[in-house]
Amino acid sequence: MTRSLKKGPFVMLSLLKKVEEMNAKREKKVVKTWSRGSTIVPSMLGHTIAVHDGRKHVPVYITEDMVGHKLGEFAPTRTFRGHGAHTERSTALK
């Protein structure tokens, strides 16, 4: 179920406050956040936000196409390493 239009998009207040302060000062620096559920709003355009993926912060540069999506969509939590990678031992047994 989607969020009510009356409520508006969810953005963590501390994150929004940091972005608004950087916009007022016209500075660009990386902001760390654990809020993967925050929606990207137009005031975040051009900033780099480091989103936590469960073990590290993944830097995400915000572009115009990302507005309306969630921050967590751009920081994958799982890394696919292939189906049983070939090693020297497995090739020697054949």
PDB file of N, CA and C in Angstrom:
ATOM      1  N   MET A   1       0.837  -1.174   0.000  1.00  0.00           N
ATOM      2  CA  MET A   1       0.000   0.000   0.000  1.00  0.00           C
ATOM      3  C   MET A   1       0.886   1.243   0.000  1.00  0.00           C
ATOM      4  N   THR A   2       0.527   2.250  -0.767  1.00  0.00           N
ATOM      5  CA  THR A   2       1.339   3.451  -0.873  1.00  0.00           C
ATOM      6  C   THR A   2       0.995   4.451   0.222  1.00  0.00           C
ATOM      7  N   ARG A   3       1.846   5.428   0.367  1.00  0.00           N
ATOM      8  CA  ARG A   3       1.653   6.471   1.377  1.00  0.00           C
ATOM      9  C   ARG A   3       0.598   7.468   0.909  1.00  0.00           C
ATOM     10  N   SER A   4      -0.153   7.995   1.834  1.00  0.00           N
ATOM     11  CA  SER A   4      -1.218   8.945   1.533  1.00  0.00           C
ATOM     12  C   SER A   4      -0.649  10.231   0.924  1.00  0.00           C
ATOM     13  N   LEU A   5      -1.303  10.746  -0.108  1.00  0.00           N
ATOM     14  CA  LEU A   5      -0.871  12.000  -0.726  1.00  0.00           C
ATOM     15  C   LEU A   5      -1.014  13.168   0.245  1.00  0.00           C
ATOM     16  N   LYS A   6      -1.977  13.064   1.134  1.00  0.00           N
ATOM     17  CA  LYS A   6      -2.200  14.121   2.119  1.00  0.00           C
ATOM     18  C   LYS A   6      -0.983  14.281   3.036  1.00  0.00           C
ATOM     19  N   LYS A   7      -0.342  13.166   3.372  1.00  0.00           N
ATOM     20  CA  LYS A   7       0.836  13.202   4.243  1.00  0.00           C
ATOM     21  C   LYS A   7       2.077  13.696   3.517  1.00  0.00           C
ATOM     22  N   GLY A   8       2.182  13.420   2.240  1.00  0.00           N
ATOM     23  CA  GLY A   8       3.371  13.795   1.482  1.00  0.00           C
ATOM     24  C   GLY A   8       4.447  12.735   1.595  1.00  0.00           C
ATOM     25  N   PRO A   9       5.575  12.924   0.909  1.00  0.00           N
ATOM     26  CA  PRO A   9       6.641  11.913   0.930  1.00  0.00           C
ATOM     27  C   PRO A   9       7.344  11.866   2.279  1.00  0.00           C
ATOM     28  N   PHE A  10       7.798  10.664   2.659  1.00  0.00           N
ATOM     29  CA  PHE A  10       8.544  10.515   3.905  1.00  0.00           C
ATOM     30  C   PHE A  10      10.006  10.844   3.665  1.00  0.00           C
ATOM     31  N   VAL A  11      10.526  11.784   4.435  1.00  0.00           N
ATOM     32  CA  VAL A  11      11.954  12.097   4.436  1.00  0.00           C
ATOM     33  C   VAL A  11      12.349  12.306   5.890  1.00  0.00           C
ATOM     34  N   MET A  12      13.389  11.618   6.329  1.00  0.00           N
ATOM     35  CA  MET A  12      13.838  11.781   7.709  1.00  0.00           C
ATOM     36  C   MET A  12      14.195  13.250   7.948  1.00  0.00           C
ATOM     37  N   LEU A  13      13.655  13.832   9.005  1.00  0.00           N
ATOM     38  CA  LEU A  13      13.825  15.261   9.259  1.00  0.00           C
ATOM     39  C   LEU A  13      15.288  15.673   9.403  1.00  0.00           C
ATOM     40  N   SER A  14      16.094  14.839  10.057  1.00  0.00           N
ATOM     41  CA  SER A  14      17.502  15.196  10.241  1.00  0.00           C
ATOM     42  C   SER A  14      18.240  15.248   8.904  1.00  0.00           C
ATOM     43  N   LEU A  15      17.904  14.336   7.999  1.00  0.00           N
ATOM     44  CA  LEU A  15      18.525  14.319   6.671  1.00  0.00           C
ATOM     45  C   LEU A  15      18.103  15.545   5.869  1.00  0.00           C
ATOM     46  N   LEU A  16      16.808  15.844   5.884  1.00  0.00           N
ATOM     47  CA  LEU A  16      16.296  16.996   5.158  1.00  0.00           C
ATOM     48  C   LEU A  16      16.894  18.294   5.691  1.00  0.00           C
ATOM     49  N   LYS A  17      17.054  18.367   7.004  1.00  0.00           N
ATOM     50  CA  LYS A  17      17.635  19.557   7.636  1.00  0.00           C
ATOM     51  C   LYS A  17      19.085  19.757   7.190  1.00  0.00           C
ATOM     52  N   LYS A  18      19.867  18.665   7.141  1.00  0.00           N
ATOM     53  CA  LYS A  18      21.267  18.762   6.708  1.00  0.00           C
ATOM     54  C   LYS A  18      21.361  19.224   5.254  1.00  0.00           C
ATOM     55  N   VAL A  19      20.490  18.683   4.396  1.00  0.00           N
ATOM     56  CA  VAL A  19      20.505  19.055   2.981  1.00  0.00           C
ATOM     57  C   VAL A  19      20.100  20.517   2.812  1.00  0.00           C
ATOM     58  N   GLU A  20      19.081  20.960   3.543  1.00  0.00           N
ATOM     59  CA  GLU A  20      18.629  22.348   3.442  1.00  0.00           C
ATOM     60  C   GLU A  20      19.724  23.312   3.912  1.00  0.00           C
ATOM     61  N   GLU A  21      20.452  22.944   4.974  1.00  0.00           N
ATOM     62  CA  GLU A  21      21.557  23.787   5.460  1.00  0.00           C
ATOM     63  C   GLU A  21      22.669  23.882   4.420  1.00  0.00           C
ATOM     64  N   MET A  22      22.973  22.750   3.759  1.00  0.00           N
ATOM     65  CA  MET A  22      24.011  22.769   2.722  1.00  0.00           C
ATOM     66  C   MET A  22      23.561  23.611   1.535  1.00  0.00           C
ATOM     67  N   ASN A  23      22.272  23.562   1.193  1.00  0.00           N
ATOM     68  CA  ASN A  23      21.764  24.388   0.098  1.00  0.00           C
ATOM     69  C   ASN A  23      21.861  25.865   0.443  1.00  0.00           C
ATOM     70  N   ALA A  24      21.581  26.226   1.695  1.00  0.00           N
ATOM     71  CA  ALA A  24      21.653  27.621   2.122  1.00  0.00           C
ATOM     72  C   ALA A  24      23.094  28.136   2.077  1.00  0.00           C
ATOM     73  N   LYS A  25      24.052  27.290   2.446  1.00  0.00           N
ATOM     74  CA  LYS A  25      25.471  27.664   2.443  1.00  0.00           C
ATOM     75  C   LYS A  25      26.125  27.454   1.084  1.00  0.00           C
ATOM     76  N   ARG A  26      25.398  26.809   0.138  1.00  0.00           N
ATOM     77  CA  ARG A  26      25.914  26.487  -1.189  1.00  0.00           C
ATOM     78  C   ARG A  26      27.182  25.634  -1.115  1.00  0.00           C
ATOM     79  N   GLU A  27      27.141  24.601  -0.284  1.00  0.00           N
ATOM     80  CA  GLU A  27      28.286  23.704  -0.179  1.00  0.00           C
ATOM     81  C   GLU A  27      27.869  22.284  -0.544  1.00  0.00           C
ATOM     82  N   LYS A  28      28.831  21.510  -0.983  1.00  0.00           N
ATOM     83  CA  LYS A  28      28.598  20.118  -1.375  1.00  0.00           C
ATOM     84  C   LYS A  28      29.528  19.242  -0.556  1.00  0.00           C
ATOM     85  N   LYS A  29      28.950  18.396   0.273  1.00  0.00           N
ATOM     86  CA  LYS A  29      29.737  17.397   0.987  1.00  0.00           C
ATOM     87  C   LYS A  29      28.886  16.152   1.159  1.00  0.00           C
ATOM     88  N   VAL A  30      29.531  15.045   1.433  1.00  0.00           N
ATOM     89  CA  VAL A  30      28.832  13.767   1.556  1.00  0.00           C
ATOM     90  C   VAL A  30      28.123  13.710   2.908  1.00  0.00           C
ATOM     91  N   VAL A  31      26.853  13.340   2.872  1.00  0.00           N
ATOM     92  CA  VAL A  31      26.048  13.205   4.085  1.00  0.00           C
ATOM     93  C   VAL A  31      25.782  11.725   4.309  1.00  0.00           C
ATOM     94  N   LYS A  32      26.128  11.200   5.489  1.00  0.00           N
ATOM     95  CA  LYS A  32      25.866   9.798   5.813  1.00  0.00           C
ATOM     96  C   LYS A  32      24.455   9.665   6.354  1.00  0.00           C
ATOM     97  N   THR A  33      23.761   8.592   5.948  1.00  0.00           N
ATOM     98  CA  THR A  33      22.429   8.331   6.474  1.00  0.00           C
ATOM     99  C   THR A  33      22.168   6.836   6.548  1.00  0.00           C
ATOM    100  N   TRP A  34      21.355   6.465   7.515  1.00  0.00           N
ATOM    101  CA  TRP A  34      20.900   5.090   7.652  1.00  0.00           C
ATOM    102  C   TRP A  34      19.457   4.962   7.177  1.00  0.00           C
ATOM    103  N   SER A  35      18.869   6.069   6.757  1.00  0.00           N
ATOM    104  CA  SER A  35      17.460   6.104   6.377  1.00  0.00           C
ATOM    105  C   SER A  35      17.283   5.690   4.924  1.00  0.00           C
ATOM    106  N   ARG A  36      17.160   4.386   4.688  1.00  0.00           N
ATOM    107  CA  ARG A  36      16.973   3.860   3.336  1.00  0.00           C
ATOM    108  C   ARG A  36      15.562   4.122   2.830  1.00  0.00           C
ATOM    109  N   GLY A  37      14.622   4.354   3.733  1.00  0.00           N
ATOM    110  CA  GLY A  37      13.222   4.550   3.370  1.00  0.00           C
ATOM    111  C   GLY A  37      12.867   5.983   3.032  1.00  0.00           C
ATOM    112  N   SER A  38      13.821   6.900   3.153  1.00  0.00           N
ATOM    113  CA  SER A  38      13.543   8.300   2.826  1.00  0.00           C
ATOM    114  C   SER A  38      13.383   8.485   1.326  1.00  0.00           C
ATOM    115  N   THR A  39      12.396   9.276   0.952  1.00  0.00           N
ATOM    116  CA  THR A  39      12.149   9.575  -0.455  1.00  0.00           C
ATOM    117  C   THR A  39      13.068  10.699  -0.905  1.00  0.00           C
ATOM    118  N   ILE A  40      13.548  10.618  -2.140  1.00  0.00           N
ATOM    119  CA  ILE A  40      14.407  11.661  -2.698  1.00  0.00           C
ATOM    120  C   ILE A  40      13.526  12.818  -3.156  1.00  0.00           C
ATOM    121  N   VAL A  41      13.816  14.019  -2.645  1.00  0.00           N
ATOM    122  CA  VAL A  41      13.051  15.220  -2.979  1.00  0.00           C
ATOM    123  C   VAL A  41      13.924  16.153  -3.823  1.00  0.00           C
ATOM    124  N   PRO A  42      13.318  17.099  -4.562  1.00  0.00           N
ATOM    125  CA  PRO A  42      14.087  17.979  -5.446  1.00  0.00           C
ATOM    126  C   PRO A  42      15.189  18.790  -4.760  1.00  0.00           C
ATOM    127  N   SER A  43      15.067  19.072  -3.478  1.00  0.00           N
ATOM    128  CA  SER A  43      16.114  19.847  -2.796  1.00  0.00           C
ATOM    129  C   SER A  43      17.415  19.060  -2.640  1.00  0.00           C
ATOM    130  N   MET A  44      17.369  17.739  -2.850  1.00  0.00           N
ATOM    131  CA  MET A  44      18.567  16.895  -2.732  1.00  0.00           C
ATOM    132  C   MET A  44      19.376  16.834  -4.023  1.00  0.00           C
ATOM    133  N   LEU A  45      18.870  17.389  -5.104  1.00  0.00           N
ATOM    134  CA  LEU A  45      19.544  17.299  -6.408  1.00  0.00           C
ATOM    135  C   LEU A  45      20.974  17.829  -6.338  1.00  0.00           C
ATOM    136  N   GLY A  46      21.893  17.083  -6.904  1.00  0.00           N
ATOM    137  CA  GLY A  46      23.283  17.502  -6.971  1.00  0.00           C
ATOM    138  C   GLY A  46      24.114  17.134  -5.759  1.00  0.00           C
ATOM    139  N   HIS A  47      23.504  16.586  -4.730  1.00  0.00           N
ATOM    140  CA  HIS A  47      24.236  16.201  -3.526  1.00  0.00           C
ATOM    141  C   HIS A  47      24.610  14.726  -3.582  1.00  0.00           C
ATOM    142  N   THR A  48      25.617  14.357  -2.813  1.00  0.00           N
ATOM    143  CA  THR A  48      26.006  12.958  -2.669  1.00  0.00           C
ATOM    144  C   THR A  48      25.616  12.522  -1.265  1.00  0.00           C
ATOM    145  N   ILE A  49      24.809  11.472  -1.193  1.00  0.00           N
ATOM    146  CA  ILE A  49      24.345  10.961   0.088  1.00  0.00           C
ATOM    147  C   ILE A  49      24.857   9.534   0.234  1.00  0.00           C
ATOM    148  N   ALA A  50      25.542   9.262   1.345  1.00  0.00           N
ATOM    149  CA  ALA A  50      26.076   7.927   1.608  1.00  0.00           C
ATOM    150  C   ALA A  50      25.007   7.127   2.353  1.00  0.00           C
ATOM    151  N   VAL A  51      24.434   6.138   1.671  1.00  0.00           N
ATOM    152  CA  VAL A  51      23.342   5.333   2.217  1.00  0.00           C
ATOM    153  C   VAL A  51      23.910   4.027   2.766  1.00  0.00           C
ATOM    154  N   HIS A  52      23.514   3.660   3.974  1.00  0.00           N
ATOM    155  CA  HIS A  52      24.023   2.445   4.613  1.00  0.00           C
ATOM    156  C   HIS A  52      23.374   1.213   3.988  1.00  0.00           C
ATOM    157  N   ASP A  53      24.193   0.219   3.632  1.00  0.00           N
ATOM    158  CA  ASP A  53      23.660  -0.997   3.000  1.00  0.00           C
ATOM    159  C   ASP A  53      23.685  -2.204   3.947  1.00  0.00           C
ATOM    160  N   GLY A  54      23.974  -1.970   5.214  1.00  0.00           N
ATOM    161  CA  GLY A  54      24.019  -3.048   6.191  1.00  0.00           C
ATOM    162  C   GLY A  54      25.411  -3.287   6.731  1.00  0.00           C
ATOM    163  N   ARG A  55      26.422  -2.889   5.963  1.00  0.00           N
ATOM    164  CA  ARG A  55      27.798  -3.032   6.447  1.00  0.00           C
ATOM    165  C   ARG A  55      28.672  -1.828   6.141  1.00  0.00           C
ATOM    166  N   LYS A  56      28.340  -1.054   5.126  1.00  0.00           N
ATOM    167  CA  LYS A  56      29.116   0.150   4.792  1.00  0.00           C
ATOM    168  C   LYS A  56      28.180   1.193   4.180  1.00  0.00           C
ATOM    169  N   HIS A  57      28.678   2.402   4.022  1.00  0.00           N
ATOM    170  CA  HIS A  57      27.904   3.463   3.392  1.00  0.00           C
ATOM    171  C   HIS A  57      28.270   3.535   1.906  1.00  0.00           C
ATOM    172  N   VAL A  58      27.256   3.469   1.057  1.00  0.00           N
ATOM    173  CA  VAL A  58      27.443   3.515  -0.392  1.00  0.00           C
ATOM    174  C   VAL A  58      27.121   4.924  -0.871  1.00  0.00           C
ATOM    175  N   PRO A  59      28.088   5.638  -1.487  1.00  0.00           N
ATOM    176  CA  PRO A  59      27.795   6.989  -1.963  1.00  0.00           C
ATOM    177  C   PRO A  59      26.848   6.967  -3.160  1.00  0.00           C
ATOM    178  N   VAL A  60      25.799   7.788  -3.092  1.00  0.00           N
ATOM    179  CA  VAL A  60      24.803   7.883  -4.153  1.00  0.00           C
ATOM    180  C   VAL A  60      24.696   9.345  -4.562  1.00  0.00           C
ATOM    181  N   TYR A  61      25.036   9.640  -5.825  1.00  0.00           N
ATOM    182  CA  TYR A  61      24.903  10.999  -6.344  1.00  0.00           C
ATOM    183  C   TYR A  61      23.470  11.168  -6.854  1.00  0.00           C
ATOM    184  N   ILE A  62      22.778  12.174  -6.376  1.00  0.00           N
ATOM    185  CA  ILE A  62      21.359  12.361  -6.676  1.00  0.00           C
ATOM    186  C   ILE A  62      21.193  13.144  -7.977  1.00  0.00           C
ATOM    187  N   THR A  63      20.476  12.543  -8.932  1.00  0.00           N
ATOM    188  CA  THR A  63      20.180  13.201 -10.203  1.00  0.00           C
ATOM    189  C   THR A  63      18.671  13.417 -10.322  1.00  0.00           C
ATOM    190  N   GLU A  64      18.274  14.104 -11.366  1.00  0.00           N
ATOM    191  CA  GLU A  64      16.879  14.476 -11.564  1.00  0.00           C
ATOM    192  C   GLU A  64      15.962  13.262 -11.745  1.00  0.00           C
ATOM    193  N   ASP A  65      16.477  12.209 -12.362  1.00  0.00           N
ATOM    194  CA  ASP A  65      15.664  11.012 -12.607  1.00  0.00           C
ATOM    195  C   ASP A  65      15.334  10.246 -11.324  1.00  0.00           C
ATOM    196  N   MET A  66      16.065  10.496 -10.243  1.00  0.00           N
ATOM    197  CA  MET A  66      15.880   9.757  -8.998  1.00  0.00           C
ATOM    198  C   MET A  66      14.778  10.327  -8.107  1.00  0.00           C
ATOM    199  N   VAL A  67      14.301  11.527  -8.407  1.00  0.00           N
ATOM    200  CA  VAL A  67      13.302  12.186  -7.563  1.00  0.00           C
ATOM    201  C   VAL A  67      12.049  11.316  -7.489  1.00  0.00           C
ATOM    202  N   GLY A  68      11.574  11.092  -6.263  1.00  0.00           N
ATOM    203  CA  GLY A  68      10.389  10.272  -6.045  1.00  0.00           C
ATOM    204  C   GLY A  68      10.708   8.844  -5.648  1.00  0.00           C
ATOM    205  N   HIS A  69      11.937   8.401  -5.867  1.00  0.00           N
ATOM    206  CA  HIS A  69      12.346   7.053  -5.480  1.00  0.00           C
ATOM    207  C   HIS A  69      12.892   7.080  -4.054  1.00  0.00           C
ATOM    208  N   LYS A  70      13.103   5.906  -3.487  1.00  0.00           N
ATOM    209  CA  LYS A  70      13.659   5.784  -2.137  1.00  0.00           C
ATOM    210  C   LYS A  70      15.184   5.686  -2.218  1.00  0.00           C
ATOM    211  N   LEU A  71      15.874   6.172  -1.187  1.00  0.00           N
ATOM    212  CA  LEU A  71      17.338   6.117  -1.159  1.00  0.00           C
ATOM    213  C   LEU A  71      17.846   4.679  -1.181  1.00  0.00           C
ATOM    214  N   GLY A  72      17.144   3.779  -0.530  1.00  0.00           N
ATOM    215  CA  GLY A  72      17.570   2.384  -0.440  1.00  0.00           C
ATOM    216  C   GLY A  72      17.598   1.659  -1.776  1.00  0.00           C
ATOM    217  N   GLU A  73      16.883   2.180  -2.770  1.00  0.00           N
ATOM    218  CA  GLU A  73      16.861   1.534  -4.084  1.00  0.00           C
ATOM    219  C   GLU A  73      18.212   1.617  -4.789  1.00  0.00           C
ATOM    220  N   PHE A  74      19.037   2.576  -4.389  1.00  0.00           N
ATOM    221  CA  PHE A  74      20.301   2.814  -5.080  1.00  0.00           C
ATOM    222  C   PHE A  74      21.511   2.309  -4.297  1.00  0.00           C
ATOM    223  N   ALA A  75      21.265   1.613  -3.191  1.00  0.00           N
ATOM    224  CA  ALA A  75      22.343   1.020  -2.401  1.00  0.00           C
ATOM    225  C   ALA A  75      21.985  -0.445  -2.154  1.00  0.00           C
ATOM    226  N   PRO A  76      22.362  -1.347  -3.081  1.00  0.00           N
ATOM    227  CA  PRO A  76      21.980  -2.757  -2.932  1.00  0.00           C
ATOM    228  C   PRO A  76      22.577  -3.377  -1.672  1.00  0.00           C
ATOM    229  N   THR A  77      21.796  -4.239  -1.036  1.00  0.00           N
ATOM    230  CA  THR A  77      22.237  -4.864   0.221  1.00  0.00           C
ATOM    231  C   THR A  77      22.934  -6.191  -0.013  1.00  0.00           C
ATOM    232  N   ARG A  78      22.794  -6.755  -1.202  1.00  0.00           N
ATOM    233  CA  ARG A  78      23.403  -8.054  -1.491  1.00  0.00           C
ATOM    234  C   ARG A  78      24.289  -7.949  -2.723  1.00  0.00           C
ATOM    235  N   THR A  79      25.425  -8.648  -2.685  1.00  0.00           N
ATOM    236  CA  THR A  79      26.311  -8.679  -3.840  1.00  0.00           C
ATOM    237  C   THR A  79      26.336 -10.087  -4.413  1.00  0.00           C
ATOM    238  N   PHE A  80      25.979 -10.206  -5.676  1.00  0.00           N
ATOM    239  CA  PHE A  80      25.956 -11.496  -6.344  1.00  0.00           C
ATOM    240  C   PHE A  80      27.365 -11.825  -6.816  1.00  0.00           C
ATOM    241  N   ARG A  81      27.890 -12.966  -6.413  1.00  0.00           N
ATOM    242  CA  ARG A  81      29.267 -13.340  -6.763  1.00  0.00           C
ATOM    243  C   ARG A  81      29.320 -14.495  -7.733  1.00  0.00           C
ATOM    244  N   GLY A  82      28.219 -14.878  -8.292  1.00  0.00           N
ATOM    245  CA  GLY A  82      28.197 -15.942  -9.287  1.00  0.00           C
ATOM    246  C   GLY A  82      27.774 -17.273  -8.701  1.00  0.00           C
ATOM    247  N   HIS A  83      27.467 -18.198  -9.577  1.00  0.00           N
ATOM    248  CA  HIS A  83      27.055 -19.534  -9.174  1.00  0.00           C
ATOM    249  C   HIS A  83      28.262 -20.457  -9.133  1.00  0.00           C
ATOM    250  N   GLY A  84      28.819 -20.683  -7.960  1.00  0.00           N
ATOM    251  CA  GLY A  84      29.940 -21.610  -7.809  1.00  0.00           C
ATOM    252  C   GLY A  84      31.107 -21.277  -8.719  1.00  0.00           C
ATOM    253  N   ALA A  85      31.855 -20.276  -8.367  1.00  0.00           N
ATOM    254  CA  ALA A  85      32.977 -19.829  -9.187  1.00  0.00           C
ATOM    255  C   ALA A  85      33.992 -20.959  -9.391  1.00  0.00           C
ATOM    256  N   HIS A  86      34.568 -21.026 -10.576  1.00  0.00           N
ATOM    257  CA  HIS A  86      35.569 -22.047 -10.898  1.00  0.00           C
ATOM    258  C   HIS A  86      36.871 -21.720 -10.185  1.00  0.00           C
ATOM    259  N   THR A  87      37.394 -22.700  -9.478  1.00  0.00           N
ATOM    260  CA  THR A  87      38.665 -22.539  -8.775  1.00  0.00           C
ATOM    261  C   THR A  87      39.658 -23.537  -9.361  1.00  0.00           C
ATOM    262  N   GLU A  88      40.909 -23.425  -8.941  1.00  0.00           N
ATOM    263  CA  GLU A  88      41.925 -24.351  -9.439  1.00  0.00           C
ATOM    264  C   GLU A  88      41.585 -25.775  -9.018  1.00  0.00           C
ATOM    265  N   ARG A  89      41.086 -25.951  -7.809  1.00  0.00           N
ATOM    266  CA  ARG A  89      40.807 -27.287  -7.298  1.00  0.00           C
ATOM    267  C   ARG A  89      39.653 -27.927  -8.070  1.00  0.00           C
ATOM    268  N   SER A  90      38.591 -27.164  -8.352  1.00  0.00           N
ATOM    269  CA  SER A  90      37.444 -27.762  -9.027  1.00  0.00           C
ATOM    270  C   SER A  90      37.780 -28.105 -10.483  1.00  0.00           C
ATOM    271  N   THR A  91      38.661 -27.372 -11.120  1.00  0.00           N
ATOM    272  CA  THR A  91      39.055 -27.705 -12.481  1.00  0.00           C
ATOM    273  C   THR A  91      40.039 -28.857 -12.526  1.00  0.00           C
ATOM    274  N   ALA A  92      40.848 -29.039 -11.444  1.00  0.00           N
ATOM    275  CA  ALA A  92      41.809 -30.133 -11.394  1.00  0.00           C
ATOM    276  C   ALA A  92      41.130 -31.479 -11.183  1.00  0.00           C
ATOM    277  N   LEU A  93      39.957 -31.489 -10.549  1.00  0.00           N
ATOM    278  CA  LEU A  93      39.246 -32.727 -10.284  1.00  0.00           C
ATOM    279  C   LEU A  93      38.586 -33.286 -11.534  1.00  0.00           C
ATOM    280  N   LYS A  94      38.378 -32.501 -12.526  1.00  0.00           N
ATOM    281  CA  LYS A  94      37.679 -32.947 -13.740  1.00  0.00           C
ATOM    282  C   LYS A  94      38.565 -33.745 -14.656  1.00  0.00           C
TER     283      LYS A  94
END
